[in-house]
Amino acid sequence: MMKSYLGEAFELAFQAHAGQVDKAGQPYVLHLVRVATALSDRDERVVALLHDVLEDTEVSAEDLALRFPPDICAAVEAITKRPHEAYEGYLARVAANPISLAVKLADMADNADPARLAALDPDDRARLREKYATARTLLIQLAEAPHAAS
């Protein structure tokens, strides 16, 4: 039987994101859990829990490689925005990995959830709604492009 990495991913995410809060002041780990529970595939759920760990914590790609299989690590690295990276290039990389694509779409859906946005001021709410709608459209276009399957 193949090992399930879900518990290990939750433990690492919970520890790595300890003390972090989202824009509405809620514990950040709640966002990770919502994104994971929106997905049905086991590997997608693992990546959902880890999707911000390289970007927003002290965890390194090497740390992940010691705990998770290569396909999980590759998806987490694909969904991690790099410093000074153009957003479209980032989304193209996300779109090229089926696991990171599914996780990013679930991440955007959670970030754009009206219940989450309601806690923000109207200007931030409108700006973020537009940002996520535009990014989602671009991500889907990139995923459907012939070169994305390579």
mmCIF file of C-alpha atoms in Angstrom:
data_model
loop_
_atom_site.group_PDB
_atom_site.id
_atom_site.type_symbol
_atom_site.label_atom_id
_atom_site.label_comp_id
_atom_site.label_asym_id
_atom_site.label_seq_id
_atom_site.Cartn_x
_atom_site.Cartn_y
_atom_site.Cartn_z
ATOM 1 C CA MET A 1 0.000 0.000 0.000
ATOM 2 C CA MET A 2 1.243 3.451 -0.937
ATOM 3 C CA LYS A 3 2.047 5.749 1.961
ATOM 4 C CA SER A 4 -0.348 8.629 2.491
ATOM 5 C CA TYR A 5 1.479 11.887 3.017
ATOM 6 C CA LEU A 6 -1.613 13.866 4.018
ATOM 7 C CA GLY A 7 -0.958 13.769 7.765
ATOM 8 C CA GLU A 8 2.691 14.646 7.293
ATOM 9 C CA ALA A 9 1.769 17.553 5.002
ATOM 10 C CA PHE A 10 -0.744 18.872 7.543
ATOM 11 C CA GLU A 11 1.801 18.627 10.361
ATOM 12 C CA LEU A 12 4.483 20.437 8.355
ATOM 13 C CA ALA A 13 2.073 23.144 7.166
ATOM 14 C CA PHE A 14 0.686 23.670 10.667
ATOM 15 C CA GLN A 15 4.189 24.040 12.133
ATOM 16 C CA ALA A 16 5.640 26.109 9.283
ATOM 17 C CA HIS A 17 2.711 28.551 9.137
ATOM 18 C CA ALA A 18 2.294 28.819 12.937
ATOM 19 C CA GLY A 19 1.377 32.368 13.896
ATOM 20 C CA GLN A 20 0.610 33.473 10.338
ATOM 21 C CA VAL A 21 -2.765 35.055 9.592
ATOM 22 C CA ASP A 22 -4.581 35.832 6.358
ATOM 23 C CA LYS A 23 -5.765 39.272 5.185
ATOM 24 C CA ALA A 24 -8.876 38.917 7.363
ATOM 25 C CA GLY A 25 -6.821 38.074 10.464
ATOM 26 C CA GLN A 26 -7.730 34.365 10.533
ATOM 27 C CA PRO A 27 -5.107 31.639 11.114
ATOM 28 C CA TYR A 28 -3.480 31.017 7.733
ATOM 29 C CA VAL A 29 -3.624 27.241 8.117
ATOM 30 C CA LEU A 30 -7.440 27.448 7.794
ATOM 31 C CA HIS A 31 -6.972 28.613 4.194
ATOM 32 C CA LEU A 32 -4.724 25.625 3.481
ATOM 33 C CA VAL A 33 -7.272 23.215 4.936
ATOM 34 C CA ARG A 34 -10.124 24.770 2.918
ATOM 35 C CA VAL A 35 -8.108 24.474 -0.301
ATOM 36 C CA ALA A 36 -7.219 20.840 0.490
ATOM 37 C CA THR A 37 -10.799 19.871 1.302
ATOM 38 C CA ALA A 38 -12.018 21.418 -1.981
ATOM 39 C CA LEU A 39 -9.971 18.782 -3.834
ATOM 40 C CA SER A 40 -10.634 15.051 -4.056
ATOM 41 C CA ASP A 41 -7.297 13.655 -5.257
ATOM 42 C CA ARG A 42 -4.920 12.625 -2.450
ATOM 43 C CA ASP A 43 -1.793 14.130 -4.054
ATOM 44 C CA GLU A 44 -3.634 17.368 -4.808
ATOM 45 C CA ARG A 45 -4.674 17.587 -1.158
ATOM 46 C CA VAL A 46 -1.080 17.081 -0.009
ATOM 47 C CA VAL A 47 0.141 19.821 -2.359
ATOM 48 C CA ALA A 48 -2.726 22.084 -1.258
ATOM 49 C CA LEU A 49 -1.544 21.862 2.339
ATOM 50 C CA LEU A 50 2.022 22.635 1.242
ATOM 51 C CA HIS A 51 1.324 25.131 -1.547
ATOM 52 C CA ASP A 52 2.681 28.191 0.284
ATOM 53 C CA VAL A 53 5.295 26.531 2.464
ATOM 54 C CA LEU A 54 8.281 27.353 0.202
ATOM 55 C CA GLU A 55 7.135 30.903 -0.516
ATOM 56 C CA ASP A 56 5.983 31.993 2.940
ATOM 57 C CA THR A 57 8.018 29.993 5.478
ATOM 58 C CA GLU A 58 11.561 28.881 6.203
ATOM 59 C CA VAL A 59 10.948 25.410 4.715
ATOM 60 C CA SER A 60 13.220 24.707 1.730
ATOM 61 C CA ALA A 61 12.817 22.504 -1.323
ATOM 62 C CA GLU A 62 15.493 20.279 0.185
ATOM 63 C CA ASP A 63 13.408 19.901 3.363
ATOM 64 C CA LEU A 64 10.433 18.813 1.270
ATOM 65 C CA ALA A 65 12.529 16.333 -0.705
ATOM 66 C CA LEU A 66 13.461 14.565 2.536
ATOM 67 C CA ARG A 67 9.791 14.033 3.452
ATOM 68 C CA PHE A 68 7.786 13.760 0.228
ATOM 69 C CA PRO A 69 8.036 11.946 -3.117
ATOM 70 C CA PRO A 70 9.355 13.723 -6.231
ATOM 71 C CA ASP A 71 5.937 14.320 -7.846
ATOM 72 C CA ILE A 72 4.676 16.110 -4.727
ATOM 73 C CA CYS A 73 7.857 18.194 -4.501
ATOM 74 C CA ALA A 74 7.682 19.075 -8.199
ATOM 75 C CA ALA A 75 4.082 20.268 -7.839
ATOM 76 C CA VAL A 76 4.897 22.363 -4.756
ATOM 77 C CA GLU A 77 7.865 23.902 -6.548
ATOM 78 C CA ALA A 78 5.699 24.579 -9.620
ATOM 79 C CA ILE A 79 3.075 26.425 -7.542
ATOM 80 C CA THR A 80 5.659 28.486 -5.651
ATOM 81 C CA LYS A 81 6.068 32.020 -7.006
ATOM 82 C CA ARG A 82 9.719 32.954 -7.193
ATOM 83 C CA PRO A 83 11.098 36.379 -6.266
ATOM 84 C CA HIS A 84 10.973 38.873 -9.169
ATOM 85 C CA GLU A 85 9.160 36.345 -11.365
ATOM 86 C CA ALA A 86 6.686 37.676 -13.934
ATOM 87 C CA TYR A 87 3.165 36.600 -12.984
ATOM 88 C CA GLU A 88 2.363 35.185 -16.426
ATOM 89 C CA GLY A 89 5.521 33.057 -16.383
ATOM 90 C CA TYR A 90 4.562 31.817 -12.941
ATOM 91 C CA LEU A 91 1.064 30.892 -14.111
ATOM 92 C CA ALA A 92 2.490 29.128 -17.192
ATOM 93 C CA ARG A 93 4.597 26.918 -14.921
ATOM 94 C CA VAL A 94 1.589 26.209 -12.688
ATOM 95 C CA ALA A 95 -0.540 25.336 -15.738
ATOM 96 C CA ALA A 96 2.065 22.857 -17.001
ATOM 97 C CA ASN A 97 1.769 20.673 -13.870
ATOM 98 C CA PRO A 98 -1.672 19.027 -13.499
ATOM 99 C CA ILE A 99 -1.437 18.803 -9.703
ATOM 100 C CA SER A 100 -0.321 22.394 -9.215
ATOM 101 C CA LEU A 101 -2.972 23.550 -11.713
ATOM 102 C CA ALA A 102 -5.789 21.903 -9.732
ATOM 103 C CA VAL A 103 -4.423 23.265 -6.457
ATOM 104 C CA LYS A 104 -3.965 26.803 -7.809
ATOM 105 C CA LEU A 105 -7.536 26.887 -9.122
ATOM 106 C CA ALA A 106 -8.817 25.762 -5.707
ATOM 107 C CA ASP A 107 -6.520 28.319 -4.029
ATOM 108 C CA MET A 108 -7.882 31.116 -6.202
ATOM 109 C CA ALA A 109 -11.462 30.020 -5.535
ATOM 110 C CA ASP A 110 -10.864 30.156 -1.788
ATOM 111 C CA ASN A 111 -9.085 33.513 -2.029
ATOM 112 C CA ALA A 112 -12.000 34.926 -4.050
ATOM 113 C CA ASP A 113 -14.700 33.476 -1.777
ATOM 114 C CA PRO A 114 -17.153 36.316 -0.995
ATOM 115 C CA ALA A 115 -17.324 35.174 2.637
ATOM 116 C CA ARG A 116 -13.561 35.691 2.993
ATOM 117 C CA LEU A 117 -13.561 38.944 1.052
ATOM 118 C CA ALA A 118 -16.428 40.339 3.146
ATOM 119 C CA ALA A 119 -14.004 40.913 6.034
ATOM 120 C CA LEU A 120 -11.969 43.344 3.907
ATOM 121 C CA ASP A 121 -12.667 46.976 3.088
ATOM 122 C CA PRO A 122 -14.580 47.586 -0.183
ATOM 123 C CA ASP A 123 -11.534 48.773 -2.153
ATOM 124 C CA ASP A 124 -9.460 45.720 -1.220
ATOM 125 C CA ARG A 125 -12.436 43.465 -1.859
ATOM 126 C CA ALA A 126 -12.934 44.857 -5.394
ATOM 127 C CA ARG A 127 -9.212 44.795 -6.186
ATOM 128 C CA LEU A 128 -8.789 41.177 -5.059
ATOM 129 C CA ARG A 129 -11.974 40.005 -6.793
ATOM 130 C CA GLU A 130 -10.656 41.443 -10.071
ATOM 131 C CA LYS A 131 -7.146 40.083 -9.496
ATOM 132 C CA TYR A 132 -8.344 36.512 -8.933
ATOM 133 C CA ALA A 133 -10.852 36.584 -11.812
ATOM 134 C CA THR A 134 -8.174 37.797 -14.241
ATOM 135 C CA ALA A 135 -5.597 35.313 -12.963
ATOM 136 C CA ARG A 136 -8.066 32.415 -13.145
ATOM 137 C CA THR A 137 -8.952 33.254 -16.766
ATOM 138 C CA LEU A 138 -5.275 33.476 -17.725
ATOM 139 C CA LEU A 139 -4.430 30.235 -15.910
ATOM 140 C CA ILE A 140 -7.209 28.360 -17.715
ATOM 141 C CA GLN A 141 -6.093 29.799 -21.079
ATOM 142 C CA LEU A 142 -2.516 28.702 -20.387
ATOM 143 C CA ALA A 143 -3.651 25.222 -19.328
ATOM 144 C CA GLU A 144 -5.672 24.826 -22.525
ATOM 145 C CA ALA A 145 -2.850 26.047 -24.784
ATOM 146 C CA PRO A 146 -1.189 23.268 -26.839
ATOM 147 C CA HIS A 147 2.267 23.894 -25.313
ATOM 148 C CA ALA A 148 0.974 23.483 -21.741
ATOM 149 C CA ALA A 149 0.617 19.720 -22.171
ATOM 150 C CA SER A 150 4.318 19.240 -22.839
#
